[in-house]
Short mmCIF file of C-alpha atoms and ligand atoms in Angstrom, two decimals:
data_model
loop_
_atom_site.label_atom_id
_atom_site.label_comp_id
_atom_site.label_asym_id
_atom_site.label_seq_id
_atom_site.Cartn_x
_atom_site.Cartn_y
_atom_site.Cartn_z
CA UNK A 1 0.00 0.00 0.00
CA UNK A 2 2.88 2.63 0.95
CA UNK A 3 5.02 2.29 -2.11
CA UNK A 4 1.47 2.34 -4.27
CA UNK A 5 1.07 5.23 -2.89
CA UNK A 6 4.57 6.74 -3.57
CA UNK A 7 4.50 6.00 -6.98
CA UNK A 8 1.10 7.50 -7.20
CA UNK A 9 2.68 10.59 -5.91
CA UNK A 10 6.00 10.18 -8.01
CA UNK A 11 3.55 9.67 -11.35
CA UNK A 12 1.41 13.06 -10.23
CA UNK A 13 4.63 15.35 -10.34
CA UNK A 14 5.88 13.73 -13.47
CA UNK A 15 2.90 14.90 -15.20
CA UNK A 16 2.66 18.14 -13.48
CA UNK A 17 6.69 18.37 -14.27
CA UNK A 18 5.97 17.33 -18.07
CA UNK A 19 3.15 19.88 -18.17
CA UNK A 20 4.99 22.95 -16.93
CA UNK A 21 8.67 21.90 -19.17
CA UNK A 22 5.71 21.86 -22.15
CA UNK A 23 4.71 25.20 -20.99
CA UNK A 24 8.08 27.19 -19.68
CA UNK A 25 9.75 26.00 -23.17
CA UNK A 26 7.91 27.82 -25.70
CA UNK A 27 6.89 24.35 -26.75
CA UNK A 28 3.15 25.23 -26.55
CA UNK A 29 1.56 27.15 -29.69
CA UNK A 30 0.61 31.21 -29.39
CA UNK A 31 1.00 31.82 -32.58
CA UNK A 32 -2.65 32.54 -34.63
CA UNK A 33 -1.50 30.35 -37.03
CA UNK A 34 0.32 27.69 -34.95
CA UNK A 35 -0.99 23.90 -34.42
CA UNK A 36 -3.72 23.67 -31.91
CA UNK A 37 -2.30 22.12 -28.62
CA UNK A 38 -3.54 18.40 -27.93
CA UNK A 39 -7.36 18.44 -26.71
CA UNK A 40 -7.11 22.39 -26.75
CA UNK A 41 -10.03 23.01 -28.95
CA UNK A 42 -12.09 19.78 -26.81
CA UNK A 43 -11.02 20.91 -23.20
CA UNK A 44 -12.11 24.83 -24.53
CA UNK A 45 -15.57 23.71 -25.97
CA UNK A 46 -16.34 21.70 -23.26
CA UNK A 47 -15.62 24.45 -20.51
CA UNK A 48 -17.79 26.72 -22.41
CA UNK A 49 -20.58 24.86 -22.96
CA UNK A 50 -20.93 23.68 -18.99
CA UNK A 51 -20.30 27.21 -17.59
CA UNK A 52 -23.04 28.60 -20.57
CA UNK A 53 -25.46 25.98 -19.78
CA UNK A 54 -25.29 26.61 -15.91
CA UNK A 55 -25.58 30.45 -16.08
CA UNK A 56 -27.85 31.48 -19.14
CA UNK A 57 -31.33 32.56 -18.55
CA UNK A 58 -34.00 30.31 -17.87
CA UNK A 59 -36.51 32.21 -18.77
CA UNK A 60 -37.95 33.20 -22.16
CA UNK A 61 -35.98 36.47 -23.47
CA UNK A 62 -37.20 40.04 -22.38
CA UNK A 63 -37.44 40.84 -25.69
CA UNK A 64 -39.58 40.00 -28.81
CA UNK A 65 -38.58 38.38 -31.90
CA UNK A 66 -40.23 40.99 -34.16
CA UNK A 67 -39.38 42.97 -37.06
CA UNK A 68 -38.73 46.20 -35.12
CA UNK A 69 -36.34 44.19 -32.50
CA UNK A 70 -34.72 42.49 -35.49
CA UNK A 71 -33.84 45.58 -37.10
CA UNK A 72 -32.18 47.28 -33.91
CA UNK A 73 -30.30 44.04 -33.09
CA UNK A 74 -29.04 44.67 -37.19
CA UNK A 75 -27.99 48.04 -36.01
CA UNK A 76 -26.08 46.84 -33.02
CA UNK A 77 -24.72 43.99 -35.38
CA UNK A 78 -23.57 46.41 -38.07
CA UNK A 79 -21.87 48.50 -35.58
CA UNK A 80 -19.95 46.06 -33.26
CA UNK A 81 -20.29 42.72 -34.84
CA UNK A 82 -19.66 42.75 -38.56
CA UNK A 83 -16.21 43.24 -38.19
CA UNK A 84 -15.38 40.59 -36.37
CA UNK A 85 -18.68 38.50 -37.93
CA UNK A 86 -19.12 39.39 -41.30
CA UNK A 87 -22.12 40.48 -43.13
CA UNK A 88 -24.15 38.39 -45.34
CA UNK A 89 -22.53 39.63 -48.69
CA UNK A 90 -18.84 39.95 -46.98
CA UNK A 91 -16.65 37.92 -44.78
CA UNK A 92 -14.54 39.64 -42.93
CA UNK A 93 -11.18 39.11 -42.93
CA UNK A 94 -10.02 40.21 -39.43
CA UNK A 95 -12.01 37.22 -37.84
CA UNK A 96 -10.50 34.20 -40.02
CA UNK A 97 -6.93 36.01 -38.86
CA UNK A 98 -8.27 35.06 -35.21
CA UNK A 99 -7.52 32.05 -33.53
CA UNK A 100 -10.27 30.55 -32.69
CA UNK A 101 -11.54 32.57 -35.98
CA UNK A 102 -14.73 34.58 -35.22
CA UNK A 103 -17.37 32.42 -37.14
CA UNK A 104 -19.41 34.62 -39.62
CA UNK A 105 -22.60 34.37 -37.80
CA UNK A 106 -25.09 36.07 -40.99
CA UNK A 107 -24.21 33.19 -43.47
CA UNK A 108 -24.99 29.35 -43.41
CA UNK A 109 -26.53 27.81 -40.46
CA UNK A 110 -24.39 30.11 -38.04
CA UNK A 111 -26.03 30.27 -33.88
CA UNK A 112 -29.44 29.44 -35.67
CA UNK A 113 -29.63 26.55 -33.95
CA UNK A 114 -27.91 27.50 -30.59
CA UNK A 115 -30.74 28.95 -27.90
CA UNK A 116 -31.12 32.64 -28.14
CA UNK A 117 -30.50 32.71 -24.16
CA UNK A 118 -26.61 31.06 -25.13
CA UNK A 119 -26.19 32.86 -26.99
CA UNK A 120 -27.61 36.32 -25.28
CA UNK A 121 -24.57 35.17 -22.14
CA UNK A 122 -21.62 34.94 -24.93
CA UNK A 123 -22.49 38.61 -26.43
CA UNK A 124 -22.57 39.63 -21.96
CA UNK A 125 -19.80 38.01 -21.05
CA UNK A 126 -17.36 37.75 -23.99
CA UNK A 127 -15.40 34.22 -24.12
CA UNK A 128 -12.31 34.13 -22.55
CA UNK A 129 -8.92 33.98 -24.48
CA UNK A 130 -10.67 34.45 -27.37
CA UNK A 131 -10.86 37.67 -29.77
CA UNK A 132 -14.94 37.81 -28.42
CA UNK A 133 -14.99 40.49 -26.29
CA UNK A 134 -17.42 41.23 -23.76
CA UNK A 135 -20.23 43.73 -24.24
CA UNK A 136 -21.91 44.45 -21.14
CA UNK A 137 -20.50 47.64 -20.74
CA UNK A 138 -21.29 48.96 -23.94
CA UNK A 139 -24.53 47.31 -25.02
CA UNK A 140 -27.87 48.02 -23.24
CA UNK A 141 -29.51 44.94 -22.08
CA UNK A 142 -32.06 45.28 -24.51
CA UNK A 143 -29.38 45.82 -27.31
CA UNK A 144 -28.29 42.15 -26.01
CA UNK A 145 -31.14 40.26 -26.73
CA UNK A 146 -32.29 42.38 -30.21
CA UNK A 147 -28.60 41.12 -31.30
CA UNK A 148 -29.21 37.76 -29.82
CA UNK A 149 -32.25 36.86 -31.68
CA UNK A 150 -31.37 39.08 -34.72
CA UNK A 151 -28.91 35.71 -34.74
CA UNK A 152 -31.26 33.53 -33.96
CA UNK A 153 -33.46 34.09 -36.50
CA UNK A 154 -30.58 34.61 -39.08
CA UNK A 155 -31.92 32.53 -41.60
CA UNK A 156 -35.43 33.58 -41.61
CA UNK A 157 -35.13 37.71 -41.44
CA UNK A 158 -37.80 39.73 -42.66
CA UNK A 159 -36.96 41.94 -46.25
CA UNK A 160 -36.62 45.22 -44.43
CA UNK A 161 -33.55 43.77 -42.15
CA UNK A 162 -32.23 41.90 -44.98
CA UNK A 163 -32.00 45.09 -46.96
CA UNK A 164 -30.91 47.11 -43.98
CA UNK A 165 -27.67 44.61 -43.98
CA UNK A 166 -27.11 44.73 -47.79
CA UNK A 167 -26.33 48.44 -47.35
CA UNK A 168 -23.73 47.91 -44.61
CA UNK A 169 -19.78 47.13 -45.17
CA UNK A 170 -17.78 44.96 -42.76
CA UNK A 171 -14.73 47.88 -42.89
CA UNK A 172 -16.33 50.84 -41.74
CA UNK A 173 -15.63 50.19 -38.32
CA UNK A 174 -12.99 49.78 -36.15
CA UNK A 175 -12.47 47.03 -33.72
CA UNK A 176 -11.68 49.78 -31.09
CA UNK A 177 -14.82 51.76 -32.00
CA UNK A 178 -16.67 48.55 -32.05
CA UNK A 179 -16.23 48.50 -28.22
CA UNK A 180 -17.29 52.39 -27.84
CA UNK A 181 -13.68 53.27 -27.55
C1 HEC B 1 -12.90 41.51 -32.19
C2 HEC B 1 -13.65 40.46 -32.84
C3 HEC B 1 -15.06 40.16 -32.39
C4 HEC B 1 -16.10 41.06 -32.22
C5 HEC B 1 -16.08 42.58 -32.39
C6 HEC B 1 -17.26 40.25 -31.87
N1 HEC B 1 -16.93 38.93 -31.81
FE1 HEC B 1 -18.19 37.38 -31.40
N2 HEC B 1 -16.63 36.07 -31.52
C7 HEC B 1 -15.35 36.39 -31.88
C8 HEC B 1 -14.55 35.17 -31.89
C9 HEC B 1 -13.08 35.08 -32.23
C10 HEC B 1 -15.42 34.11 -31.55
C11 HEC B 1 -15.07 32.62 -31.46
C12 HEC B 1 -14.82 32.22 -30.04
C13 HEC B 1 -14.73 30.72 -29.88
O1 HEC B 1 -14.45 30.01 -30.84
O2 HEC B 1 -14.93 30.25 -28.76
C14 HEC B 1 -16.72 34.72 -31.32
C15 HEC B 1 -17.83 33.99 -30.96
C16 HEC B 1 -19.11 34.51 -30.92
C17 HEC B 1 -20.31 33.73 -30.69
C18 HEC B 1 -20.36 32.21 -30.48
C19 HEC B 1 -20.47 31.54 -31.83
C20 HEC B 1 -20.73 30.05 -31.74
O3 HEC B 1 -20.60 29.39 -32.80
O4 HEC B 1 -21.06 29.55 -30.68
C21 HEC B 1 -21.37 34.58 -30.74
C22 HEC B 1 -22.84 34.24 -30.61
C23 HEC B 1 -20.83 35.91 -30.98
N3 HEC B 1 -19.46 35.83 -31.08
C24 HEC B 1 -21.59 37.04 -31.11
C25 HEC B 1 -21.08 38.33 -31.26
C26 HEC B 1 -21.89 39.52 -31.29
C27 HEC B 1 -23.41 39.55 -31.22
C28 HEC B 1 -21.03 40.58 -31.41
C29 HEC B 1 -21.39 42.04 -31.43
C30 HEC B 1 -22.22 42.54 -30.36
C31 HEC B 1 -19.68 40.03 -31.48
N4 HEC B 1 -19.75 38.67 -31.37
C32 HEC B 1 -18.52 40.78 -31.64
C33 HEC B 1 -14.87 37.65 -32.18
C34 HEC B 1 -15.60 38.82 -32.13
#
């Protein structure tokens, strides 16, 4: 029983010994364009997805999904989004030179078929060591749920939004404006 349990202890700091020379070497990737780490995408998803689905609102959203609602959420989307998220007639380019890359949310099936309230908490509370910042000091709580189901009804939008986001370009703003700055 004692020496199990010395080797157990012997096998823990080789691990945590492996784990920090991976680390302190520079071995580990920080470059956008480097090779995701072993299980770092799996290990990042899976954090999210627990902490999201314990803390996003139970309850059915503040806010209607109606035309008027759709269209501010396109104005809010226009004005802090589409640079990261693209538009429906432009990718943009800054958020495929992200890693994770910012996925273009107006085209294909994008957070259609993620819960509006999910997706409500991400646009609040930003994801961490990612380029998705937070926005709950710069967006009303309203604002947050018009974008949220603006998103969540991206594939079904009525003409007048649809048009409203034709006329917009992905390069008018900033990233730096896009947070009020
Ligand atoms: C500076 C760039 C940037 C801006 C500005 C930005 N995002 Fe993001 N966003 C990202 C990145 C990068 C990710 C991917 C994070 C990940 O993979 O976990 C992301 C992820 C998301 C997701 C999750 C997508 C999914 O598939 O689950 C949602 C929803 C989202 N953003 C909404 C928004 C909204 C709404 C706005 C504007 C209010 C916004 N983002 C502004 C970079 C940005």
């Amino acid at each position: 029983m004692r020496s199990f349990v010395i080797g157990f202890i012997v096998a823990l700091l080789v691990v945590a010994g492996a784990v920090y020379f991976y680390f302190s070497t520079g071995a580990a990737p920080v470059a956008v364009d480097a090779q995701a780490m072993p299980f770092e995408r799996k290990l990042a998803q899976k954090a999210l997805h627990a902490r999201v689905e314990k803390e996003m609102p139970k309850t059915p959203p503040p806010v209607q999904a109606n035309e008027e609602n759709f269209l501010a959420g396109a104005h809010v989307y226009a004005e802090h989004c589409a640079v990261c998220h693209g538009l429906p007639q432009e990718d943009s380019e800054m958020g495929s030179a992200e890693f994770p890359r910012a996925p273009q949310l107006l085209k294909g099936t994008g957070v259609t078929d993620d819960p509006v309230a999910e997706t409500y908490w991400k646009v609040v509370n930003g994801i961490r060591l990612t380029g998705m910042p937070q926005f709950k000091h710069h967006l009303s709580d309203s604002q947050s749920w018009q974008v949220s189901l603006l998103l969540a009804n991206a594939n079904k939008l009525p003409a007048s939004v649809q048009q409203y986001l034709a006329t917009q370009h992905v390069e008018a703003h900033e990233a730096g404006e896009s947070l009020g700055h």
